[in-house]
Coordinates of C-alpha atoms in Angstrom, one line a residue:
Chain T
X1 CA -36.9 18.0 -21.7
X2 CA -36.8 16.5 -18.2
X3 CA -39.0 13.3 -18.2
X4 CA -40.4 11.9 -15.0
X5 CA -38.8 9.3 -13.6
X6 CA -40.1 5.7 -14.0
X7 CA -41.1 3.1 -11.2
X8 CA -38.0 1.3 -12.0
X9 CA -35.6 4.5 -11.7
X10 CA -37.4 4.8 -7.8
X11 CA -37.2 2.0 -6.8
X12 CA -33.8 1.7 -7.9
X13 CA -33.1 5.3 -6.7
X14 CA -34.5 4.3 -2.7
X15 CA -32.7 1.4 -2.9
X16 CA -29.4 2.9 -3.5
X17 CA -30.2 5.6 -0.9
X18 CA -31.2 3.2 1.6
X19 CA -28.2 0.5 1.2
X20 CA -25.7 3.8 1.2
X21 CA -27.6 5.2 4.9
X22 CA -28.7 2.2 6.6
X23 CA -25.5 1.1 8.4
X24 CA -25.5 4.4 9.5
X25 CA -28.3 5.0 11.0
X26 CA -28.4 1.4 12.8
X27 CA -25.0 2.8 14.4
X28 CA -26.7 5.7 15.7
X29 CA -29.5 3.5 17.1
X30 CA -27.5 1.4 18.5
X31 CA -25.6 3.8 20.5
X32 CA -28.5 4.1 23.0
X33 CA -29.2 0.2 22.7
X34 CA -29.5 -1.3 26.7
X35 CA -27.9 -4.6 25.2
X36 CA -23.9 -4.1 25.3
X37 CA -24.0 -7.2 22.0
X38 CA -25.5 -6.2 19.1
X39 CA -28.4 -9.2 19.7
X40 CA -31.2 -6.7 18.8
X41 CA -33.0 -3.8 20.5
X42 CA -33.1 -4.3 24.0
X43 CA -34.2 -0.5 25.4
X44 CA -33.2 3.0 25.4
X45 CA -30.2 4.0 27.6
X46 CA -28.1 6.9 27.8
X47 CA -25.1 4.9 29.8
X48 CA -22.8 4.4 26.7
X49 CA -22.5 8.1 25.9
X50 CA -22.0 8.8 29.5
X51 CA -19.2 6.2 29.2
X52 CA -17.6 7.9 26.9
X53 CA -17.5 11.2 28.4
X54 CA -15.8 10.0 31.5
X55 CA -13.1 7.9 29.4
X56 CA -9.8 10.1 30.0
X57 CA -8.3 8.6 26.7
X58 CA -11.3 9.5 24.8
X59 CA -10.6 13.1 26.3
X60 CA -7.0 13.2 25.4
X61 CA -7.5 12.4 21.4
X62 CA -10.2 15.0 21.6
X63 CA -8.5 17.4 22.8
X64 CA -5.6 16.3 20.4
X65 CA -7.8 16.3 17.3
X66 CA -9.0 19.7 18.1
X67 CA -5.2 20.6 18.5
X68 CA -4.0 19.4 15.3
X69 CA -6.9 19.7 13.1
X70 CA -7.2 23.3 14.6
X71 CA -3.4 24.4 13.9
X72 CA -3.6 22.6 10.5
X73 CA -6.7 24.3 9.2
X74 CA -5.1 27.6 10.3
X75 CA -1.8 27.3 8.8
X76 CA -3.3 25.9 5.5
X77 CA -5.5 29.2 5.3
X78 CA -2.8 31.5 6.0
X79 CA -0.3 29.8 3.6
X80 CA -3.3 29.5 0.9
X81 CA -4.6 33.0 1.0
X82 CA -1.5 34.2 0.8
X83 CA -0.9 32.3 -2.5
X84 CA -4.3 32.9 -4.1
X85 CA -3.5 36.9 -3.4
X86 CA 0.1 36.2 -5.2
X87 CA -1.8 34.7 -7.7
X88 CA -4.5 37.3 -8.2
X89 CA -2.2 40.2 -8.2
X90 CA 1.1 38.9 -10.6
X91 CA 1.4 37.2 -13.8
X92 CA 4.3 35.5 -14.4
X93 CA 5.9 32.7 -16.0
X94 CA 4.6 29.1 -15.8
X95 CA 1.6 30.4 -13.5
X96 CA -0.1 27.8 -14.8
X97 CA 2.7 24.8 -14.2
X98 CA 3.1 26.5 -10.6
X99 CA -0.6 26.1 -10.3
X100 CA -1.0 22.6 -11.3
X101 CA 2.3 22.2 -9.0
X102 CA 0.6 23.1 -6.1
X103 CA -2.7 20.5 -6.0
X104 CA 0.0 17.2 -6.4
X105 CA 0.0 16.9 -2.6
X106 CA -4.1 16.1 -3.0
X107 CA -3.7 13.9 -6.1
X108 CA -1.2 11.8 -4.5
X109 CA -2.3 9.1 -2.5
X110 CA -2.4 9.5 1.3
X111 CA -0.4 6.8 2.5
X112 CA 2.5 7.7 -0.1
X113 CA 2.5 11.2 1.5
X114 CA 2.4 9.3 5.3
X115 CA 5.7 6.7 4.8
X116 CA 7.4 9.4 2.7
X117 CA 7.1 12.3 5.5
X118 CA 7.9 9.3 7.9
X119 CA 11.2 8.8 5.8
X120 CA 11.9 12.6 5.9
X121 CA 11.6 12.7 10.0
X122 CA 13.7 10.2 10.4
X123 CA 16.2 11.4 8.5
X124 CA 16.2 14.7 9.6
X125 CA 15.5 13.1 13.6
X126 CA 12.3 14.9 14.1
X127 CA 10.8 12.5 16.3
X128 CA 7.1 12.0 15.5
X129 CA 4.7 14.4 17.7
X130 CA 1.6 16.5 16.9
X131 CA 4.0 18.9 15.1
X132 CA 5.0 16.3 12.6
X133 CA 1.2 15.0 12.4
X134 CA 0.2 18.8 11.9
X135 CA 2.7 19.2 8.9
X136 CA 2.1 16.3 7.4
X137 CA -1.9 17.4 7.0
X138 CA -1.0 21.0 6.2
X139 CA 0.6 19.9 3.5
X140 CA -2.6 18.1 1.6
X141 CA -5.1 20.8 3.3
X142 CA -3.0 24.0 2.1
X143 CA -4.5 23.3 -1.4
X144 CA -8.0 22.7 -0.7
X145 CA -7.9 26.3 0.7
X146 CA -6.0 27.7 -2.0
X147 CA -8.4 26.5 -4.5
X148 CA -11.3 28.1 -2.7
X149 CA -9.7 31.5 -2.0
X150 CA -8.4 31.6 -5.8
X151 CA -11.9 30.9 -7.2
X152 CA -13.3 33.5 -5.1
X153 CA -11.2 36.1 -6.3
X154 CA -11.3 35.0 -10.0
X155 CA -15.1 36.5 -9.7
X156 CA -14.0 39.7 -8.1
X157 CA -14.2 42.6 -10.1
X158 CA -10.7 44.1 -10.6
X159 CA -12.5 48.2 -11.0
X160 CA -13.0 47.6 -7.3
X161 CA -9.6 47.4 -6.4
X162 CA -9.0 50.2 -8.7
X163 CA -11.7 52.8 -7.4
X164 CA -10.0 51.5 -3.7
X165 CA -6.2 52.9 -5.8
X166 CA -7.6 55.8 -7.2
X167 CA -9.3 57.1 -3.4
X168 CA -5.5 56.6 -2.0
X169 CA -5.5 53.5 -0.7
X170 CA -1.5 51.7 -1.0
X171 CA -1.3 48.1 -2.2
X172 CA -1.4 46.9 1.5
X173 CA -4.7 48.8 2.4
X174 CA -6.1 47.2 -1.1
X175 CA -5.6 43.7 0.5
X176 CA -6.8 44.5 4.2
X177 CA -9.6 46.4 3.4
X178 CA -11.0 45.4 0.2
X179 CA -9.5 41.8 -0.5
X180 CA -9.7 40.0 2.7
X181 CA -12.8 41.3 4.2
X182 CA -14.5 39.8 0.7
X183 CA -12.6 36.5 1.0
X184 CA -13.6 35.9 4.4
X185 CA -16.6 33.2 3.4
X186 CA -14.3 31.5 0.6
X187 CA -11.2 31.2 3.4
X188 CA -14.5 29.7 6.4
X189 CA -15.4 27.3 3.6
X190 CA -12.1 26.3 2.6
X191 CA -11.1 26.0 6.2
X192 CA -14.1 23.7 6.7
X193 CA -13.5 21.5 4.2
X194 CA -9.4 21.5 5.3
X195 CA -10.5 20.9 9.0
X196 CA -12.6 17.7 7.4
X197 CA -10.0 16.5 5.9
X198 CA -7.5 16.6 8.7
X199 CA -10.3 15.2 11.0
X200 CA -10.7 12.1 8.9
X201 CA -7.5 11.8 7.9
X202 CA -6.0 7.6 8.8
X203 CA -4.1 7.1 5.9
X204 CA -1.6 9.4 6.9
X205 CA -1.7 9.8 10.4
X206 CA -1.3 6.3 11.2
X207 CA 2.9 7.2 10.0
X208 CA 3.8 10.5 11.2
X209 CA 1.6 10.4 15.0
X210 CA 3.9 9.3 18.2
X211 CA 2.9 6.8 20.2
X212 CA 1.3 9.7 23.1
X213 CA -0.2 11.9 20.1
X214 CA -3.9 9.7 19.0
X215 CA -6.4 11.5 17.7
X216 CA -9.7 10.6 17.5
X217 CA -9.5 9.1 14.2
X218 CA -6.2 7.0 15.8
X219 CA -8.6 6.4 18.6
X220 CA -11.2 5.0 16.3
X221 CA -8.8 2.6 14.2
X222 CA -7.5 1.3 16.7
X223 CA -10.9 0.2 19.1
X224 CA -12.1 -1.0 15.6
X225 CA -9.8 -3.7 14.9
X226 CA -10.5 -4.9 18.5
X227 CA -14.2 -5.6 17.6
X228 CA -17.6 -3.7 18.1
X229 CA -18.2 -1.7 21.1
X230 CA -21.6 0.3 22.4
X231 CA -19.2 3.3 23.3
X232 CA -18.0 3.6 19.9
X233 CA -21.4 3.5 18.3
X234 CA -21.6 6.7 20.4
X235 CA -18.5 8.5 19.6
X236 CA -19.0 7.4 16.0
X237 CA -22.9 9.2 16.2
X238 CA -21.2 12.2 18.1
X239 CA -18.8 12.6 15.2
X240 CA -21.3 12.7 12.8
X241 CA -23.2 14.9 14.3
X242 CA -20.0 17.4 14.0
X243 CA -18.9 16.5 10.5
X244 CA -22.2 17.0 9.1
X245 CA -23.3 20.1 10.7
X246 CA -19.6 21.5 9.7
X247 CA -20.8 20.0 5.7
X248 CA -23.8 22.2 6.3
X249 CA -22.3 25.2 7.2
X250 CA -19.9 24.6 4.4
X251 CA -21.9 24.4 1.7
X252 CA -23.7 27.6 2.8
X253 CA -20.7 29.6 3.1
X254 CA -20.1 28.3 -0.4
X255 CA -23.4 29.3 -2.0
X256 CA -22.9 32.9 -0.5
X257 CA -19.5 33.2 -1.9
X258 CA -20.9 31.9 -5.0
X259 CA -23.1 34.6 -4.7
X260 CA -20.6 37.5 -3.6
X261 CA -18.6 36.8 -6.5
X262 CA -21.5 36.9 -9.0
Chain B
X1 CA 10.3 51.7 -12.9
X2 CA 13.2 48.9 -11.8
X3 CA 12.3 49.5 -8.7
X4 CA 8.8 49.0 -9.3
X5 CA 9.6 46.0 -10.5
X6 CA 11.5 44.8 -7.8
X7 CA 9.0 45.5 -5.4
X8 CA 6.4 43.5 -7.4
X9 CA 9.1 40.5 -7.3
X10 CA 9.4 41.0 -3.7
X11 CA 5.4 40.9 -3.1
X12 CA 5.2 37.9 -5.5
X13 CA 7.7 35.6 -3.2
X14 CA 6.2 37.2 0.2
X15 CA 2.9 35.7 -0.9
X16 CA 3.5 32.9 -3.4
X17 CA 7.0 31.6 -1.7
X18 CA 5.8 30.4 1.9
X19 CA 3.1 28.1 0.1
X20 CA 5.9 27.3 -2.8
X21 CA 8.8 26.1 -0.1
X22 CA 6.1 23.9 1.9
X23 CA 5.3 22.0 -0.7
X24 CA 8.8 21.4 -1.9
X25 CA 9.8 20.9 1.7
X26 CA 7.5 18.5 3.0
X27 CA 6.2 17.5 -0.3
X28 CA 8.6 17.3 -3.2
X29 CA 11.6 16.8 -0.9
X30 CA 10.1 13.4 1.0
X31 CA 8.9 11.8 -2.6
X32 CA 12.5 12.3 -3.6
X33 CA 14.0 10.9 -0.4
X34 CA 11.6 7.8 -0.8
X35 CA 12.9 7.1 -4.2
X36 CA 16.3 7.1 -3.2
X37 CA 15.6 4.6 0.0
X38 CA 13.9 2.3 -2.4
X39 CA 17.5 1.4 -4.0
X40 CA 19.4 1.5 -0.3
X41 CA 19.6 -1.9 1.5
X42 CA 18.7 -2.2 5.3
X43 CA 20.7 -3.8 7.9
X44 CA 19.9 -6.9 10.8
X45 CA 18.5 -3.7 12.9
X46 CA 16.3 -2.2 10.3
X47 CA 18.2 0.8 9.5
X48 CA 18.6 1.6 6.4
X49 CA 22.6 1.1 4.6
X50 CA 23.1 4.0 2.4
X51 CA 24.9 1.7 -1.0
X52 CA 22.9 2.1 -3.5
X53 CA 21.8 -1.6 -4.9
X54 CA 18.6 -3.1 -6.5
X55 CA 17.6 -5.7 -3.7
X56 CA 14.5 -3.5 -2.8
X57 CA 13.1 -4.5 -5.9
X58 CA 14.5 -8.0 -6.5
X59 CA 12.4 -8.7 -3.4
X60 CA 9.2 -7.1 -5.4
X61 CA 9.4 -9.5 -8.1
X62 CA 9.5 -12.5 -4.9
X63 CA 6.2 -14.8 -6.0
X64 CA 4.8 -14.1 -2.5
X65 CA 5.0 -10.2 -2.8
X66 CA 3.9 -10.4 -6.7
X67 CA 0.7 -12.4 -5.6
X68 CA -0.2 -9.7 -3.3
X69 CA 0.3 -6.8 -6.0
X70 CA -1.6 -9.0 -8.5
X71 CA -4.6 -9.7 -6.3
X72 CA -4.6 -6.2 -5.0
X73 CA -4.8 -5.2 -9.0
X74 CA -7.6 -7.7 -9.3
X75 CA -9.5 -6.5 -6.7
X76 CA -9.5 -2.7 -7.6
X77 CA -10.6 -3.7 -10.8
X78 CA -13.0 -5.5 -9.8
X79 CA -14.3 -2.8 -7.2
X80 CA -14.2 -0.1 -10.2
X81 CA -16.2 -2.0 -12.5
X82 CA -18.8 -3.0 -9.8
X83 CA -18.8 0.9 -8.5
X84 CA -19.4 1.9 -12.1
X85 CA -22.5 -0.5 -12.4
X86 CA -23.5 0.8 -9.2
X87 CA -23.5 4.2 -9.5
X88 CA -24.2 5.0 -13.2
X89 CA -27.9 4.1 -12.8
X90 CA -28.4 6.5 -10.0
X91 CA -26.1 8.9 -11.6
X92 CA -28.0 8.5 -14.9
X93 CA -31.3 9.3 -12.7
X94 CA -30.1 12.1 -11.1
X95 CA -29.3 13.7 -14.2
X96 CA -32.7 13.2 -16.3
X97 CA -35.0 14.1 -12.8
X98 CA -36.8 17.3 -12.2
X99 CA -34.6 20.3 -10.9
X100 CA -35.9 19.0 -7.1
X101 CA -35.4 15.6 -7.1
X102 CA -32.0 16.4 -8.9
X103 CA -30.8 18.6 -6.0
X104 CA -32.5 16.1 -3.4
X105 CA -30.4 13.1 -5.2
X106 CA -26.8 15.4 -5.0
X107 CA -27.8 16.1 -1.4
X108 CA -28.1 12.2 -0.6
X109 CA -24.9 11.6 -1.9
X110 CA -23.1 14.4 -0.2
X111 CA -23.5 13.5 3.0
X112 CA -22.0 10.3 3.2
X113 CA -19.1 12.5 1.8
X114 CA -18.9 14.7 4.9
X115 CA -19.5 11.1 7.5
X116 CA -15.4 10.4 8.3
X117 CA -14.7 7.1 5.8
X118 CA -13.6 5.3 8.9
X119 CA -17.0 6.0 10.8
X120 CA -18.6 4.5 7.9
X121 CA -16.8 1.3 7.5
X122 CA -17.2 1.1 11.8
X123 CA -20.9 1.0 10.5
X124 CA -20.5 -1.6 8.0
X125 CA -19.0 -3.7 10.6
X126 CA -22.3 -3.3 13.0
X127 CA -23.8 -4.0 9.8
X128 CA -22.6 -7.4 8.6
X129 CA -21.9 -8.5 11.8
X130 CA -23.6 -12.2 13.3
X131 CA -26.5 -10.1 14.3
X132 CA -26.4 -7.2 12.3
X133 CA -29.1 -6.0 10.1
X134 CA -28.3 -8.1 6.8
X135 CA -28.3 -11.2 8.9
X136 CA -31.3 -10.2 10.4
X137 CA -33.0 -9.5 7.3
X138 CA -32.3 -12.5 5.5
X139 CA -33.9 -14.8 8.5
X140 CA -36.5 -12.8 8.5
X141 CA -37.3 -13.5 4.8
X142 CA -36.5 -17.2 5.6
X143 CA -33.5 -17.3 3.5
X144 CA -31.2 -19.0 6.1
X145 CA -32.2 -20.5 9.2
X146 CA -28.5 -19.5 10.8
X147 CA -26.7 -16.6 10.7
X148 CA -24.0 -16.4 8.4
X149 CA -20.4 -15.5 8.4
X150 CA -19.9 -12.3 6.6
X151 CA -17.9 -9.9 8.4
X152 CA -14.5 -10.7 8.3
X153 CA -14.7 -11.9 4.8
X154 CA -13.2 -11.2 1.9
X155 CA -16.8 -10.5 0.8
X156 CA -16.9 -8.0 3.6
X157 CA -14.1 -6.0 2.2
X158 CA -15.4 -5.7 -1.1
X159 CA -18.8 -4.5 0.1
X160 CA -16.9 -2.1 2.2
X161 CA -14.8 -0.7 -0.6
X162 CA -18.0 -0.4 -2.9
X163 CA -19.7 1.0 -0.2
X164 CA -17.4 3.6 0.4
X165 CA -15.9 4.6 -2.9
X166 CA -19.4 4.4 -4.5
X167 CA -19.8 8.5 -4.3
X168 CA -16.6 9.1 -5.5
X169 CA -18.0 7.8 -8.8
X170 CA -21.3 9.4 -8.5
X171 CA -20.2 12.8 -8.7
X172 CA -17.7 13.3 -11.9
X173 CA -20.7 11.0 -13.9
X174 CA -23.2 13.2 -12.6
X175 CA -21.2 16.0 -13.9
X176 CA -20.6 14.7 -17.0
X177 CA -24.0 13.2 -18.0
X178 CA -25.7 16.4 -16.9
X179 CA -24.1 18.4 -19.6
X180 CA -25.6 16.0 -22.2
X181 CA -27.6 18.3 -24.6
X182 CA -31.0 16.9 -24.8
X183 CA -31.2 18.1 -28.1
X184 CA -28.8 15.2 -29.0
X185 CA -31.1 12.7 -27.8
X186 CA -33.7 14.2 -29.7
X187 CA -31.9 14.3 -33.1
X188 CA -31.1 10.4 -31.9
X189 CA -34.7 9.7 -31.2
X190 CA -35.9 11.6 -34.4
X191 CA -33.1 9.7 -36.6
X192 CA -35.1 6.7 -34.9
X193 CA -32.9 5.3 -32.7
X194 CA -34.4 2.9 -29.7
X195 CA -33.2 4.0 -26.6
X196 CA -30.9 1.2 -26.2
X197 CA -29.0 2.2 -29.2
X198 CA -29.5 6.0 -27.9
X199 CA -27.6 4.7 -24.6
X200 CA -25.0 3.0 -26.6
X201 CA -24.0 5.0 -28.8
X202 CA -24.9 8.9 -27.5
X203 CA -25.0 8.4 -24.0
X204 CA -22.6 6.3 -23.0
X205 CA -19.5 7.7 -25.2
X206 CA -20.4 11.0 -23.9
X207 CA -19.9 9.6 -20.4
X208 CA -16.6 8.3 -20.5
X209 CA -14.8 11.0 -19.2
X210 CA -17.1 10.8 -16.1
X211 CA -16.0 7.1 -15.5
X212 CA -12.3 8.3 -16.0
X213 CA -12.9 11.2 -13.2
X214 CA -14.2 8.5 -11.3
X215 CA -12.1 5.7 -12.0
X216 CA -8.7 7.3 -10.6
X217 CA -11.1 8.0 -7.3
X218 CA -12.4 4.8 -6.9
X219 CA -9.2 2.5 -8.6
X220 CA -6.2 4.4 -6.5
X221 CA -7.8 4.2 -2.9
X222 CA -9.1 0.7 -3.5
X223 CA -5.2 -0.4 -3.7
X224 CA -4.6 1.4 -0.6
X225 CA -6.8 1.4 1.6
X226 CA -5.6 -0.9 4.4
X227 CA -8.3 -0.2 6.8
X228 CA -10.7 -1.6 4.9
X229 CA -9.0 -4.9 4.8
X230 CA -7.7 -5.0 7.8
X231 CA -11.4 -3.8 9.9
X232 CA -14.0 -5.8 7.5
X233 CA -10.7 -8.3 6.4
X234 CA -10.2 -9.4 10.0
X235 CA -6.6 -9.5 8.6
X236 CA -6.6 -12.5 6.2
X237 CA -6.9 -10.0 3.2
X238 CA -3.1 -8.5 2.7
X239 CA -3.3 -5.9 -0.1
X240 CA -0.3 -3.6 -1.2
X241 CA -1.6 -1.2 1.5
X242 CA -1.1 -3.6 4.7
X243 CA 2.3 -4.5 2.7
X244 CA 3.6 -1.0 2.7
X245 CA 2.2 -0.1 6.0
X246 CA 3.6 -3.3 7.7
X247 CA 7.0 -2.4 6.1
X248 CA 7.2 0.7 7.9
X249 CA 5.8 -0.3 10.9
X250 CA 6.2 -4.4 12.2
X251 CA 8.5 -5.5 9.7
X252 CA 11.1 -2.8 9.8
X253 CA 11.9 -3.2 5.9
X254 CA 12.0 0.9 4.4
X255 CA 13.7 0.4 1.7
X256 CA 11.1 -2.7 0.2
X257 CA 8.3 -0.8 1.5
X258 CA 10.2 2.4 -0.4
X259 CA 10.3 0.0 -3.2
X260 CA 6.6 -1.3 -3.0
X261 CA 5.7 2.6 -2.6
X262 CA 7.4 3.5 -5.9
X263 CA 5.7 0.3 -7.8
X264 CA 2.5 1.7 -7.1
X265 CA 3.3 5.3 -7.7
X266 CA 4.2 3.9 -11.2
X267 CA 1.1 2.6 -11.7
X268 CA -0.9 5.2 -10.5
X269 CA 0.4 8.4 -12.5
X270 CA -0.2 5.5 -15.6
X271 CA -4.0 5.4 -14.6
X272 CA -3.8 9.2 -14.4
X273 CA -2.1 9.8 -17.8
X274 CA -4.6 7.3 -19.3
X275 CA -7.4 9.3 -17.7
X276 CA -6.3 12.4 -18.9
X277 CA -5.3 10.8 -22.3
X278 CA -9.2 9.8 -22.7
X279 CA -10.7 13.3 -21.6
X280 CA -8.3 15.2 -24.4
X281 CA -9.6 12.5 -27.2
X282 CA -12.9 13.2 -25.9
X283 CA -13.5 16.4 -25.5
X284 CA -15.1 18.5 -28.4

């Protein structure tokens, strides 16, 4: 018995909804404000995003971020699809422990991960770089994909793999042509939601980037502390833009592996 | 059959043992390392003396440094309990709505989810700034004549940490109060209980585990998140986060900041053995 909600419950509800989106979408407005101080609305203008575009160091921690979140999501789906199969096709002892084992790295909190990997470079003189930025993020992205990839193939009918047995078909050929080609929207999805991560990561980026390697969200942190800035509003409405269509995608790749599965 | 067997072995470390030696290479192997710096010493140039000693923590229990962890405690409590009041309502809302309202409330919470944390708290900034929109609203209801101060406030830090961590607590109560039988609050009703008494003793109890989902989202990254306190903070609030990250960065100290790190890994794994302490006694 669902009841209707009350006029105290809506107004509460909108109130909640606006507090939670209003920053937001002032940023966004105010990236095509005229006025460079944040003294009102002063006129529509494109100049700030064209700012931005032409700012080489803007450019570079693009070009970075796409770099490192793009290697990390990779590498996080290979190693975690290659688990998940593992898991899928061999019991063993403490499966379970191993399991729990291997979602630590997201429990733990991100700046722990950051000045411990820091401590490991150091002592193993790896000087900081996007390779040590790219490992550090593998390491709390690898589970997110391994999760979504082992749920997947919880709901996949084991006769399947059979029937593909019984036609002929080696162990190999089982995973390449009836495993992976069904796991494709569980390993987009948990690549998304990896590539998210890494994007957005600060925490623990800010101890394991070199000084040459920012990424956008080094970029960010940094021009913040320095104040307010119309170019930033833009980036920052730019970004969104991305994340959110990418949270779209996701959650649709999600509902049709939901779906395969059932 | 032995050989079967071995080749099943072999296929079970091809495919489990790359993921396996990452984690305990760049995972369980650093956590380790940082433990061990967090009893070495450092020397006038900041690197680290390998004699294993307890200064590191001696320094912790230093009034200045105990201040810090205390009010950085203080503060994520405070933030929990005022994200709980927050978000139960709407939580509690989203759970009793119609099937479309419901999935319109979820959707309205998941987006700020996918908006980059840092983004958001850029937005708070534009937000509470001199001329931003609370300023602007509150002249405009004649409240104050002047604008006020409220970026780089400690006020501003705790409206961006409840801002920001608000979702995280939505979500496991959400969860949890959606699996609330209504048939329960039926029998409660029909036994004559007002709904306050319905809400205190049905509804609330069964909630709990949501709060403890949420609370080790919402309590952990409050005591971290230096950001926060250094972009809304202007730098006058120091929590453990700015500590530890100053530690590794200006101040050159690893082994307190090892130390520091340790401290609150202590207390975190407590809040999540309480959590999970809680769910077992509560689930039935």
């Amino acid at each position: 018995m669902k009841k209707k909600l009350g006029p105290v419950s809506i107004v509460y509800i909108l109130l909640f909804l606006f507090i939670l989106y209003a920053p937001i979408v002032l940023m966004v407005v105010y990236s095509f404000n005229n006025s460079e101080l944040d003294m009102g609305w002063s006129g529509f203008t494109w100049k700030w995003y064209q700012e931005l575009l032409s700012a080489n160091d803007v450019k570079t921690a693009a070009i970075n971020t796409l770099i490192v979140s793009g290697a990390s999501t990779f590498l996080s789906i290979m190693l975690g699809a290659f688990a998940a199969i593992g898991f899928h096709k061999h019991d063993f002892r403490g499966k379970d422990l191993l399991d729990s084992f291997f979602y630590i790295p997201t429990i733990v909190p991100a700046m722990l991960l950051g000045v411990s990997l820091l401590s490991l470079y150091d002592i193993l003189h790896i000087p900081l770089s996007k390779i040590t930025i790219i490992i550090s993020h593998v390491t709390f992205c690898m589970p997110v994909c391994f999760n979504n990839i082992r749920v997947a193939l919880k709901g996949f009918d084991r006769s399947i793999e059979e029937a593909a047995q019984d036609l002929g078909c080696n162990q190999l050929q089982v995973i390449g042509k009836v495993l992976l080609p069904n796991l494709v929207p569980a390993m987009l999805s948990g690549g998304l939601l990896a590539f998210t991560f890494s994007l957005e990561d600060v925490l623990t980026t800010f101890f394991v980037a070199g000084p040459k390697d920012v990424t956008l969200s080094m970029y960010i942190f940094g021009q913040m502390k320095a104040g307010m800035k119309p170019t930033l509003n833009a980036l920052s409405t730019l970004l969104i833009i991305v994340t959110v269509s990418l949270g779209v995608i996701m959650q649709l790749l999600q509902n049709r592996s939901v779906a395969n599965s059932k | 059959m032995d050989s079967k067997k071995r080749s099943s072995l072999g296929s079970a470390l091809l495919t489990i043992g790359p993921m396996s030696l990452w984690t305990i290479l760049f995972f369980v192997f650093p956590f380790l390392y940082i433990i061990f710096v967090s009893f070495c010493s450092r020397d006038q140039f900041g690197n680290i003396v390998y004699s294993l000693n307890l200064g590191a923590y001696e320094t912790l229990t230093h009034g200045v440094y105990l201040q810090v962890i205390w009010k950085t405690l203080k503060m994520a409590a405070l933030v929990t309990v005022l994200v709980t009041l927050i978000a139960y309502p709407y939580a509690y809302f989203a759970s009793r709505a119609s099937k479309k309202v419901q999935s319109l409330m979820i959707i309205g919470i998941m987006v700020p989810f996918w908006i980059n944390s840092l983004l958001r708290i850029y937005a708070i900034m534009n937000f509470t700034s001199k001329y931003g929109l609370i300023n602007n609203l509150l002249m405009g209801m004649g409240i104050i004549k002047e604008p006020i101060q409220i970026l780089y406030t400690t006020g501003a830090v705790y409206f961006g940490l409840v801002y920001s961590l608000v979702p995280m607590m939505v979500m496991p109560l959400y969860s949890c109060l959606e699996k609330i039988d209504p048939a329960v609050l039926e029998a409660g009703r029909d036994l004559g209980c007002s709904s306050a008494v319905l809400f205190r003793k049905v509804i609330f109890p069964l909630s709990i585990p949501g709060i403890m989902g949420g609370l080790v989202l919402v309590f952990v990254p409050a005591m971290f998140n230096f950001y926060i306190a250094d972009a809304l903070g202007g730098g006058k609030t120091i929590i453990i986060g700015n500590l530890i990250s100053s530690q590794f960065s200006t101040a050159k100290n690893w082994p307190f900041g090892a130390a520091l790190s340790v401290a609150v890994m202590i207390l975190s794994t407590i809040i999540i053995i309480i959590k999970n302490k809680v769910e077992k006694a509560r689930t039935y």
